[in-house]
Coordinates of C-alpha atoms in Angstrom, one line a residue:
Chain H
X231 CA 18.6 32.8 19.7
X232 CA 22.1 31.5 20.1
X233 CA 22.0 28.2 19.2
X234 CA 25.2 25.4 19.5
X235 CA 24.7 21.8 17.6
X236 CA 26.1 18.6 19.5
X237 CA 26.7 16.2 17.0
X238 CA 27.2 12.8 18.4
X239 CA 29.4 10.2 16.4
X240 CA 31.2 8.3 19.3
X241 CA 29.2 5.1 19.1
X242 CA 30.3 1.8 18.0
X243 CA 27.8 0.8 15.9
X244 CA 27.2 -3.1 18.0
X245 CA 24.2 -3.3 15.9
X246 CA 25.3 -2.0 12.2
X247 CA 28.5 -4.1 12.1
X248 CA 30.7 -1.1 11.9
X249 CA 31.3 2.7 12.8
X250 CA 28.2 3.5 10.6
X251 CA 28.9 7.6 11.2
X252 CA 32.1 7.6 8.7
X253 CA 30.3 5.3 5.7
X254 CA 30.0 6.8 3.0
X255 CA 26.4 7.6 1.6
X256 CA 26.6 9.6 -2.0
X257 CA 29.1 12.3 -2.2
X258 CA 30.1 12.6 1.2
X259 CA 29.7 10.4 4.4
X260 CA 27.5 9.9 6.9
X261 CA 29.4 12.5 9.6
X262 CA 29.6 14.9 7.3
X263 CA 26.1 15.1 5.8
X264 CA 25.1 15.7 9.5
X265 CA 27.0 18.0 10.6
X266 CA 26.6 19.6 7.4
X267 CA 23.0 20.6 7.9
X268 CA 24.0 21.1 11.9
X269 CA 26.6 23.8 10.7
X270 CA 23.7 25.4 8.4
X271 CA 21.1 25.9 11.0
X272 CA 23.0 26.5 14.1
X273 CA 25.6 29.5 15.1
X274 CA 28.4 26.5 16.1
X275 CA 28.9 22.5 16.0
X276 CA 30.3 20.7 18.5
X277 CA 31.2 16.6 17.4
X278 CA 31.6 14.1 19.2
X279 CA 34.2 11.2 18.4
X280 CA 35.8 8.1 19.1
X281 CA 39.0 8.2 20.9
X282 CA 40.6 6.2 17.8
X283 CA 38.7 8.7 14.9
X284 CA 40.5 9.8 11.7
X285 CA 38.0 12.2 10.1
X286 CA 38.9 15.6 9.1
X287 CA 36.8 17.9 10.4
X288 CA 35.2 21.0 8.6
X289 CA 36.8 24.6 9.4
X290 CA 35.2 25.7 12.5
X291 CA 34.2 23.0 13.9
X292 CA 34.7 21.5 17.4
X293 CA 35.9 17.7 18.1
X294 CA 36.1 16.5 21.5
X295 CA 36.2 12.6 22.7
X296 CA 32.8 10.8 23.8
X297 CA 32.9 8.4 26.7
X298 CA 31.6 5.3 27.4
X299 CA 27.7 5.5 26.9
X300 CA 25.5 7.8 24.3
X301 CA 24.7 10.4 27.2
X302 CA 28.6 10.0 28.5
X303 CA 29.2 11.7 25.2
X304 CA 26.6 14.0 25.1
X305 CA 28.1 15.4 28.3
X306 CA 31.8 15.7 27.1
X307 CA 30.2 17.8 24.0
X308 CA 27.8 19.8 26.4
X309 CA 31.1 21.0 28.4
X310 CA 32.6 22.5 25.3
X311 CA 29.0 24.6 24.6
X312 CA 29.6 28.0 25.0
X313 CA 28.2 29.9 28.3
X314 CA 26.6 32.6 26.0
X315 CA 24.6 29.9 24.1
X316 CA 20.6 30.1 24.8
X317 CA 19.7 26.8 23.0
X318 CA 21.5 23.9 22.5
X319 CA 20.6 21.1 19.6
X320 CA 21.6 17.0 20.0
X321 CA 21.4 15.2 17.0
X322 CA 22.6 11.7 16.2
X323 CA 25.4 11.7 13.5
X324 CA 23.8 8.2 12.4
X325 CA 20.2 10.5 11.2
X326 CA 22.2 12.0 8.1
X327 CA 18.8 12.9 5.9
X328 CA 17.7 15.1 8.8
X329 CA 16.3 18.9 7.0
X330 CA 18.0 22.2 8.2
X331 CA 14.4 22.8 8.4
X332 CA 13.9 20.5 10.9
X333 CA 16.7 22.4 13.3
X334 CA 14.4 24.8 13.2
X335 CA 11.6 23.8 13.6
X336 CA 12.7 22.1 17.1
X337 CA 14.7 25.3 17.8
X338 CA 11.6 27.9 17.3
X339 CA 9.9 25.6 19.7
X340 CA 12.3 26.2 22.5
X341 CA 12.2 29.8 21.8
X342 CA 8.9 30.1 22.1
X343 CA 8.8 28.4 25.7
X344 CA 9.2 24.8 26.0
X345 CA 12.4 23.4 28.0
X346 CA 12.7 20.6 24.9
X347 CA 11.5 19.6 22.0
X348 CA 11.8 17.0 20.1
X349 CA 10.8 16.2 16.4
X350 CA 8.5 12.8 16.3
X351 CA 5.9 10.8 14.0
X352 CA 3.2 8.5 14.5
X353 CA 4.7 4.8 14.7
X354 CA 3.3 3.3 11.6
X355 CA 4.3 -0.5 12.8
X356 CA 2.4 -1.6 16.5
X357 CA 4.7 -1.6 18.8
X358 CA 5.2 -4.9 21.0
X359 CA 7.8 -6.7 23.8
X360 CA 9.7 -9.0 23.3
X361 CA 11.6 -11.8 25.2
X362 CA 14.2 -13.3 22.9
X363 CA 11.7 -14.5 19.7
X364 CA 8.5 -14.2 21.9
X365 CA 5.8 -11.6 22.4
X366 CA 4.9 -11.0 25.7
X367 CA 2.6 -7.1 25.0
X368 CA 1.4 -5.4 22.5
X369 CA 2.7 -1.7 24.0
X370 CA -1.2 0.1 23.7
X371 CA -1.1 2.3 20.7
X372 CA -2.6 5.1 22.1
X373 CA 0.1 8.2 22.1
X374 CA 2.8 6.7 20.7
X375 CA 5.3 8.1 18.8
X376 CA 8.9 7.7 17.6
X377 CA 10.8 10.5 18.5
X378 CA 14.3 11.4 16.3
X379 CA 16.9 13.7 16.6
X380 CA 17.6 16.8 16.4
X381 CA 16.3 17.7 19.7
X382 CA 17.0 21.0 20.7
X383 CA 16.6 22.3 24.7
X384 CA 17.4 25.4 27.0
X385 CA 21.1 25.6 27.6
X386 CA 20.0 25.4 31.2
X387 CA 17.9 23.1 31.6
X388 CA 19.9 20.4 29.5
X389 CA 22.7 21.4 31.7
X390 CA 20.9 20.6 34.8
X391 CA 19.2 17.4 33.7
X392 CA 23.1 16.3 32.5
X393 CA 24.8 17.3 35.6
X394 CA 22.1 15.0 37.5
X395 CA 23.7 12.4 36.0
X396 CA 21.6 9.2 34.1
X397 CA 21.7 7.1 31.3
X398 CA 19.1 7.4 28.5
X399 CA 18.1 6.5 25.1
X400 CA 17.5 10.2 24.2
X401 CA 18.0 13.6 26.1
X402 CA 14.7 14.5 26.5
X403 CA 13.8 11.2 28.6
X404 CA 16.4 13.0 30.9
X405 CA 14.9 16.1 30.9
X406 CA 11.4 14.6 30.9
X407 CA 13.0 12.9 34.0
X408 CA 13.5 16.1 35.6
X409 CA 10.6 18.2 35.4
X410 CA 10.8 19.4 32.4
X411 CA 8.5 20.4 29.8
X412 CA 9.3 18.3 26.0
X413 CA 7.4 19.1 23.0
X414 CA 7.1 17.1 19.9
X415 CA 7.2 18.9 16.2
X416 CA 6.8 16.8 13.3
X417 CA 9.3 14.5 12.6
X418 CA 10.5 13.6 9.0
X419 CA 10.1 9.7 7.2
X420 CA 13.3 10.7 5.8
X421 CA 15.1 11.5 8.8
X422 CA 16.1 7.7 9.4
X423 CA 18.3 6.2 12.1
X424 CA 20.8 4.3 10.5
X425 CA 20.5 1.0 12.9
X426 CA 21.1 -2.0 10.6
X427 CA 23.4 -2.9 7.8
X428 CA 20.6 -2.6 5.5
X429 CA 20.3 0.8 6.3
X430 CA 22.4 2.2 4.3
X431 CA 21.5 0.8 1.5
X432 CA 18.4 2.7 2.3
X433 CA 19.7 5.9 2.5
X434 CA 21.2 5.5 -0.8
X435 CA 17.9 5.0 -1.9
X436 CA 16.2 7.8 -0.6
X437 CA 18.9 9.7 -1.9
X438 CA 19.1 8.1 -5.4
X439 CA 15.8 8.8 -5.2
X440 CA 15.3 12.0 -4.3
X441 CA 17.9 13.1 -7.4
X442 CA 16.1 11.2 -9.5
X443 CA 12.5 12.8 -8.5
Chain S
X189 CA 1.5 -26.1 3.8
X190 CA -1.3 -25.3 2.5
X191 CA -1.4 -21.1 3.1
X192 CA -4.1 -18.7 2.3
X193 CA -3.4 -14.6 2.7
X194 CA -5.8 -12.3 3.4
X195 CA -4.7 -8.6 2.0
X196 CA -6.5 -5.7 3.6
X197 CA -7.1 -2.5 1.2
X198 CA -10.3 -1.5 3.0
X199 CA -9.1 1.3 4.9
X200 CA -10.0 5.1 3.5
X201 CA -6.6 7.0 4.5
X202 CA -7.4 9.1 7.3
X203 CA -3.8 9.8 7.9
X204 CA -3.1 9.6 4.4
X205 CA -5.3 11.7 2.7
X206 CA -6.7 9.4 0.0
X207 CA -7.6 6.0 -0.3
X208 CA -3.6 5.2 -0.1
X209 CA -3.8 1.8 -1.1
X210 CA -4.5 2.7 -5.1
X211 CA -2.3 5.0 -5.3
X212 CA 0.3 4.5 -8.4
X213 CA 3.8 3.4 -7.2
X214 CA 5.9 2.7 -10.0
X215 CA 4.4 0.4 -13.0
X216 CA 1.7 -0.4 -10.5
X217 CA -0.5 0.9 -8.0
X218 CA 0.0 -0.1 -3.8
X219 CA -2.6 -2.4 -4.1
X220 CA -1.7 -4.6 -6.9
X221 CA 2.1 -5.0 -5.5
X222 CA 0.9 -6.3 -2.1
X223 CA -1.7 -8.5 -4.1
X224 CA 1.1 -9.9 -6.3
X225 CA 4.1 -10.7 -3.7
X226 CA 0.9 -12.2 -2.1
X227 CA 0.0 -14.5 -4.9
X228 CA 3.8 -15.4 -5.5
X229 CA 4.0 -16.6 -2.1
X230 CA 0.8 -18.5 -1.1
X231 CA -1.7 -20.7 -2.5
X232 CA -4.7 -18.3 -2.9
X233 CA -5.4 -14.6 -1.6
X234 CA -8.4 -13.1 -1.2
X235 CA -8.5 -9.3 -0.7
X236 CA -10.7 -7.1 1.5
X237 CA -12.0 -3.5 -0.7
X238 CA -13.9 -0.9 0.3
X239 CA -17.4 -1.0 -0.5
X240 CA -17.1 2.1 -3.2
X241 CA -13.6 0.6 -5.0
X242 CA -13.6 -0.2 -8.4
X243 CA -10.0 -2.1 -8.9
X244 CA -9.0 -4.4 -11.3
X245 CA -8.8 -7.7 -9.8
X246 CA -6.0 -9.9 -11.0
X247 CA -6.8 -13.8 -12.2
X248 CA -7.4 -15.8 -9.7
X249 CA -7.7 -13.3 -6.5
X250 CA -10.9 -13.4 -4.7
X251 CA -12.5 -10.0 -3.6
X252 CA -14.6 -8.8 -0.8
X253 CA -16.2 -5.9 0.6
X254 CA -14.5 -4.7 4.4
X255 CA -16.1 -3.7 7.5
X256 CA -16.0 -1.0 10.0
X257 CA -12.6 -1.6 11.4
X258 CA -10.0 -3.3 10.3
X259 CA -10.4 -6.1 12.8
X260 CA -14.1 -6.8 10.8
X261 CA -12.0 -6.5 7.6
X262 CA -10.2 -9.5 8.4
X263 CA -13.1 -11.7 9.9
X264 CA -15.1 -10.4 6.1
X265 CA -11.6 -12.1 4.3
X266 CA -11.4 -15.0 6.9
X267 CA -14.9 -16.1 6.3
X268 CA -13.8 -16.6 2.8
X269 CA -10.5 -19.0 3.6
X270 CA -10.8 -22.5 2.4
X271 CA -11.4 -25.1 5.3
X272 CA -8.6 -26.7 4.2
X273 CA -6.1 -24.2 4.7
X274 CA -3.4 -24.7 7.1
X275 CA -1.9 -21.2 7.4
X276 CA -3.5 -17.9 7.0
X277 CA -1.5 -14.7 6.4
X278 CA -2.4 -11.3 6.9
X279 CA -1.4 -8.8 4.8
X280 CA -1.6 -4.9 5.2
X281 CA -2.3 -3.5 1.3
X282 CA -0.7 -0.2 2.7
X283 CA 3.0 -2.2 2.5
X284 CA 3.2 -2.6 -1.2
X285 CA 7.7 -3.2 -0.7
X286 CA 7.2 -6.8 1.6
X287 CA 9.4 -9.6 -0.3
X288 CA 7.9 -13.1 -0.6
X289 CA 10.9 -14.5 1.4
X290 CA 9.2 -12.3 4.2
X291 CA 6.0 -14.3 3.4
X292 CA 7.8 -17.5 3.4
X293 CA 9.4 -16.7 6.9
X294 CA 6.2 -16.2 8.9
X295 CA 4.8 -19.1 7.1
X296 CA 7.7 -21.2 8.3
X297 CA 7.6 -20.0 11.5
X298 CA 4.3 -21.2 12.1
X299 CA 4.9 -24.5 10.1
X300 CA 7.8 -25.2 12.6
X301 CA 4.3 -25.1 15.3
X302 CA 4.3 -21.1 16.8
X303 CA 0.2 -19.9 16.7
X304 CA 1.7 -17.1 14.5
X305 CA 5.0 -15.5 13.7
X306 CA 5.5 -11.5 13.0
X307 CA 7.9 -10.2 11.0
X308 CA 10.1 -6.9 14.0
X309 CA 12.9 -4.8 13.7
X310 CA 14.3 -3.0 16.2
X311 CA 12.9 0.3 16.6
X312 CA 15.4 3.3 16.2
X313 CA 13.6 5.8 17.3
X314 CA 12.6 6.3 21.1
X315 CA 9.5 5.5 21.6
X316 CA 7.2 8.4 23.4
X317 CA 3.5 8.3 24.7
X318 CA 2.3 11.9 24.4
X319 CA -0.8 13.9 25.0
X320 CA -1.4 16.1 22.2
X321 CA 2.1 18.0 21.7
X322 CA 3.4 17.3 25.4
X323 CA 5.5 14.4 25.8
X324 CA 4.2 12.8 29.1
X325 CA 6.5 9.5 29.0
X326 CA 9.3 7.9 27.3
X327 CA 8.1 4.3 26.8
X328 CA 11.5 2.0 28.3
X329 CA 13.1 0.8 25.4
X330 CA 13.8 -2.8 26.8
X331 CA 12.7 -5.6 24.3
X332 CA 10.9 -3.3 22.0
X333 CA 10.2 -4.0 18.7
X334 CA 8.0 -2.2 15.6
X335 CA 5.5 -5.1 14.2
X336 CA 5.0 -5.7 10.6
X337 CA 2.6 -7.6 8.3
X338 CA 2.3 -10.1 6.6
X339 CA 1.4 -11.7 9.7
X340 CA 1.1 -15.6 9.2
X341 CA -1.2 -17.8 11.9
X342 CA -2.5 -21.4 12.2
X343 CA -5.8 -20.7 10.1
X344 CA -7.7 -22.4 13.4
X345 CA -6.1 -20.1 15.8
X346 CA -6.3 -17.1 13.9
X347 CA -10.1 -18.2 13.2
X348 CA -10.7 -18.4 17.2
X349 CA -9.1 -15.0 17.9
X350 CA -11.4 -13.8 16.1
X351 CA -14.3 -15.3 16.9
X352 CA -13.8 -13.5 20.3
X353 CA -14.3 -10.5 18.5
X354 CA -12.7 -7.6 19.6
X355 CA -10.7 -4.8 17.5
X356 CA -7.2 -4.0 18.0
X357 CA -3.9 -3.2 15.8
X358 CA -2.7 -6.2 14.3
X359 CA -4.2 -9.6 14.4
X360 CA -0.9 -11.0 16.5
X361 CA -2.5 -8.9 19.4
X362 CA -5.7 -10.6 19.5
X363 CA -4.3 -13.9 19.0
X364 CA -1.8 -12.9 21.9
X365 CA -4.7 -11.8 23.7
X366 CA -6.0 -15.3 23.4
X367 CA -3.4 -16.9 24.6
X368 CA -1.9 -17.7 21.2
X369 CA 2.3 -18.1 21.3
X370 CA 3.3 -15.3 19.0
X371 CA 7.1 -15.8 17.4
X372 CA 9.0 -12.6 15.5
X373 CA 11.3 -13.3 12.2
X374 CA 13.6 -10.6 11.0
X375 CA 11.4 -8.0 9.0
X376 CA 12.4 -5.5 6.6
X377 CA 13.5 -1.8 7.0
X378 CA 12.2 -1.4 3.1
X379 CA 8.7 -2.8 4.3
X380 CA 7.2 0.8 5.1
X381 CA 3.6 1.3 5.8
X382 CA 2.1 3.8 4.2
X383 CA 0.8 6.0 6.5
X384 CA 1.2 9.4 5.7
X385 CA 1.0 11.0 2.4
X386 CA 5.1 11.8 2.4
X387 CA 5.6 7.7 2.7
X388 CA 4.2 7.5 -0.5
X389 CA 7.2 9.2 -2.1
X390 CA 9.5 7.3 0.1
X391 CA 8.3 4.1 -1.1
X392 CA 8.9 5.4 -4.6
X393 CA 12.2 6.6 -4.0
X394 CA 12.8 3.3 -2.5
X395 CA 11.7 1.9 -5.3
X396 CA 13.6 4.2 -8.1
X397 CA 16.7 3.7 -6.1
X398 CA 16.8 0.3 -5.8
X399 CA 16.2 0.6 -9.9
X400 CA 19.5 2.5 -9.8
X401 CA 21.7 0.3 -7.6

C-alpha cells in the first residue's frame, strides 16, 4: 500500500525545557533518527516544523510549517499528503527509538481493515488524577494502555476526522471520535516519548546500551 | 522518623515470563537491588517471597512468605512492622533502578503530615481503555499521572487500609479509598517496572549506559 509518514516536530517542548526534536542523541539528533526510520518504512515523509527551524532536511523530504496546537500541525502536514496515498503514518519526532518494524506493523493493520491503528503497551505504573499534588482517583486498571506513535490510518478516514476539526492528544482519539475503528499492535518499551529533561539522558542510555549489548 | 519498608517479590511473572524479580541485572539480581536502596534508606525492611523462593537474604532483612494477591502480600509484610514505626514504605521488588532520594521524598512527604505520598510523572503516552485489540476510549488526559513505588504511608493509616481488606493496584488506592490524603513527589523516568520480559533488557541498558556516561 502507498503509504506517506507525517513527522511532527513543531512543538515547543513547555515541558522538556527546550525544542527537544533537534537535541542531539548519539550520532545524529533526535529529528533525524525519526524521520530516519519514517523514510525507511514509508514511500514519502512529510515534517513538520517550527516557523523559526534551521534543520537541514534529508534529500527528498517535505518541510512544511506546523500551527499553533499538535493536531494544527498534523493538518498543515496532512495537506501536503499526496492524493494517491492509501495510508498515512503520524509519528511524534520526540519518539526517536521507534523500530521501522513498528511502521509496519501499524501499517499492515490498516491494510488488512482497520480505519487506525495504533501501537500500545500495558501501563506498568497505576494510573491516577491529580489536582495540583493531590490524588483525587485511581483511573480503574482494567484496559488500559499507553498508546505511542507511529499511528498509521486510511488516507480517508484521517482526512475526514481532520477536516471535522478538534483538538487531541493523539489522532486516533479524533478518529475514535468519529466513528472509526482503532486497533492497538504492540507497542515497544523502547519507543519512549521524550517528555522531561531527564529523558534524554535516557535515550542515551538505551542507546549506549543497546551498542554495548 | 522512624520508617520501615516492606519490599514485595512475591509475584510469579505472569506478564513476565519468570519469576522477574531474581532475575540477574548487572552485579546483582532485581531483588537484591530493590532490597539494598531499601536498606540504605530506612531503618529495617522486611521482604515478602514466594512460598517456593530460595534467595539469599542480606544481614539484617527480615523474610516472609506472600499471599494470593499482592494486596495479602503486603498485609503478610505489615504484620511483621515494628509497633514503633512511624512510616511504612512499600516497595515493588519488580523496580530494582528507584534511588534512595526517592525513598527519602515519600518519607518526607508524609513526615511533613500527608497519609501517604507517591512518587508520578507525567504520562507520555495517551492513555486508552481497550477491549481486546479495539480501542473503545481514549482516557482524557487532564491531571493524569503514572504511579510509582516506593509508596511511603503513616504506618497507622496504611495498617487501617488494610485492615479493610480489599485488593487493588497499589496500596495509595486503598488508603485513598479510605479516605487517606494521598500527596505525589516527583518520580523517576529510570524507575521502570519490570513487567514484561523486554523491560528486563531495558533496565540493563539503563544500567550499562549510565556505566558509560
Amino acid at each position: 500500500v502507498r503509504t506517506w509518514a507525517i513527522v511532527v516536530a513543531a512543538g515547543g517542548g513547555a515541558r522538556f525545557g527546550a525544542a527537544k526534536q533537534f537535541a542531539p542523541l548519539g550520532d545524529a539528533t533526535v529529528v533525524d533518527r525519526a524521520v530516519g526510520v519514517a523514510q525507511d518504512a514509508c514511500d514519502g515523509v512529510i515534517v513538520v516544523l517550527p516557523s523559526d527551524a534551521s534543520w537541514d532536511a534529508p534529500a527528498g523530504v517535505v518541510c512544511t510549517i506546523g500551527g499553533a496546537t499538535r493536531s494544527d500541525s498534523v493538518r498543515a502536514g496532512l495537506a501536503l499528503v499526496p492524493v494517491d496515498a492509501e495510508v498515512v503514518v503520524v509519528h511524534d519526532a520526540a519518539r526517536p527509538l521507534a523500530s521501522a518494524q513498528l511502521f509496519e506493523r501499524v501499517v499492515a493493520a490498516v491494510a488488512e481493515g482497520a480505519d487506525g491503528a495504533v501501537p500500545a503497551l500495558p501501563l506498568a505504573d497505576t494510573v491516577k488524577r491529580v489536582d495540583r499534588d493531590r490524588v483525587v482517583e485511581t483511573v480503574p486498571r482494567e484496559g488500559l494502555v499507553g498508546a505511542q506513535t507511529p499511528q498509521a490510518f486510511r488516507a480517508d478516514v484521517l482526512r475526514a476526522a481532520h477536516e471535522v476539526g478538534g483538538v487531541d492528544t493523539d489522532d486516533a482519539a479524533l478518529v475514535e471520535a468519529n466513528g472509526g475503528i482503532v486497533r492497538i499492535v504492540e507497542g515497544e518499551r523502547r519507543n519512549l516519548k521524550l517528555t522531561l529533561a531527564d529523558d534524554l539522558a535516557l535515550a542515551q542510555a538505551l542507546l549506549a546500551g543497546a551498542r554495548q549489548a
